[in-house]
Short mmCIF file of C-alpha atoms in Angstrom, two decimals:
data_model
loop_
_atom_site.label_atom_id
_atom_site.label_comp_id
_atom_site.label_asym_id
_atom_site.label_seq_id
_atom_site.Cartn_x
_atom_site.Cartn_y
_atom_site.Cartn_z
CA MET A 1 118.95 95.67 66.40
CA THR A 2 116.06 96.84 68.54
CA LYS A 3 115.89 100.41 69.85
CA ASP A 4 116.74 99.17 73.36
CA GLU A 5 119.78 97.34 72.00
CA TYR A 6 120.90 100.54 70.25
CA ARG A 7 120.53 102.46 73.53
CA CYS A 8 122.53 99.86 75.43
CA GLU A 9 125.35 99.82 72.87
CA ILE A 10 125.50 103.62 72.66
CA ASN A 11 125.59 103.85 76.47
CA ARG A 12 128.40 101.31 76.62
CA LEU A 13 130.52 103.04 73.99
CA SER A 14 129.87 106.64 75.05
CA ALA A 15 130.98 106.39 78.68
CA TYR A 16 133.91 108.81 78.25
CA VAL A 17 132.77 110.80 75.21
CA THR A 18 131.28 114.29 75.15
CA MET A 19 128.26 113.41 73.07
CA LYS A 20 127.06 116.94 72.36
CA GLU A 21 130.24 117.72 70.38
CA LEU A 22 130.17 114.39 68.54
CA LEU A 23 126.51 114.84 67.60
CA ARG A 24 127.15 118.38 66.36
CA ASP A 25 130.05 117.15 64.21
CA MET A 26 127.79 114.44 62.77
CA GLY A 27 124.89 116.81 62.10
CA ILE A 28 122.54 115.02 64.50
CA ASN A 29 120.20 117.09 66.65
CA ALA A 30 121.25 116.70 70.30
CA SER A 31 117.71 117.07 71.64
CA ASN A 32 116.55 114.21 69.41
CA TYR A 33 119.45 112.08 70.66
CA TYR A 34 118.76 112.77 74.33
CA ALA A 35 115.02 112.17 73.88
CA PHE A 36 115.81 108.86 72.15
CA MET A 37 118.15 107.84 74.96
CA ALA A 38 115.37 108.67 77.45
CA GLY A 39 113.06 106.22 75.70
CA GLU A 40 111.35 108.01 72.80
CA ASP A 41 111.83 105.51 69.98
CA ARG A 42 110.71 107.84 67.18
CA ARG A 43 113.37 110.50 67.73
CA LEU A 44 116.28 108.66 66.03
CA GLY A 45 116.20 106.15 63.21
CA SER A 46 118.30 103.03 63.04
CA GLY A 47 120.55 104.65 60.41
CA ALA A 48 121.44 107.50 62.77
CA CYS A 49 122.03 105.02 65.60
CA ASP A 50 124.35 102.98 63.38
CA ARG A 51 126.28 106.14 62.44
CA ILE A 52 126.65 107.13 66.11
CA ILE A 53 127.88 103.65 67.08
CA GLU A 54 130.40 103.58 64.24
CA ALA A 55 131.68 107.05 65.18
CA LEU A 56 132.03 106.01 68.82
CA LYS A 57 134.00 102.92 67.81
CA ARG A 58 136.45 105.10 65.84
CA ARG A 59 136.99 107.71 68.58
CA PRO A 60 140.26 107.49 70.50
CA ILE A 61 139.86 106.94 74.23
CA SER A 62 141.70 109.49 76.33
CA PRO A 63 142.97 108.35 79.74
CA ASN A 64 142.42 111.87 81.15
#
């Protein structure tokens, strides 16, 4: 996957998720995540992106 594809997939899956809490639970620096999502490709590696996507896929979606 390219970095832009990672961003697109993370955006799609994280629509109703509080990312700061998820990132903290995963041990990923929130400022690196937000910089990556803003376009800085070097802030997150593909392994971290894969871990975030997998965690988002496992999270229950709350209707509230």
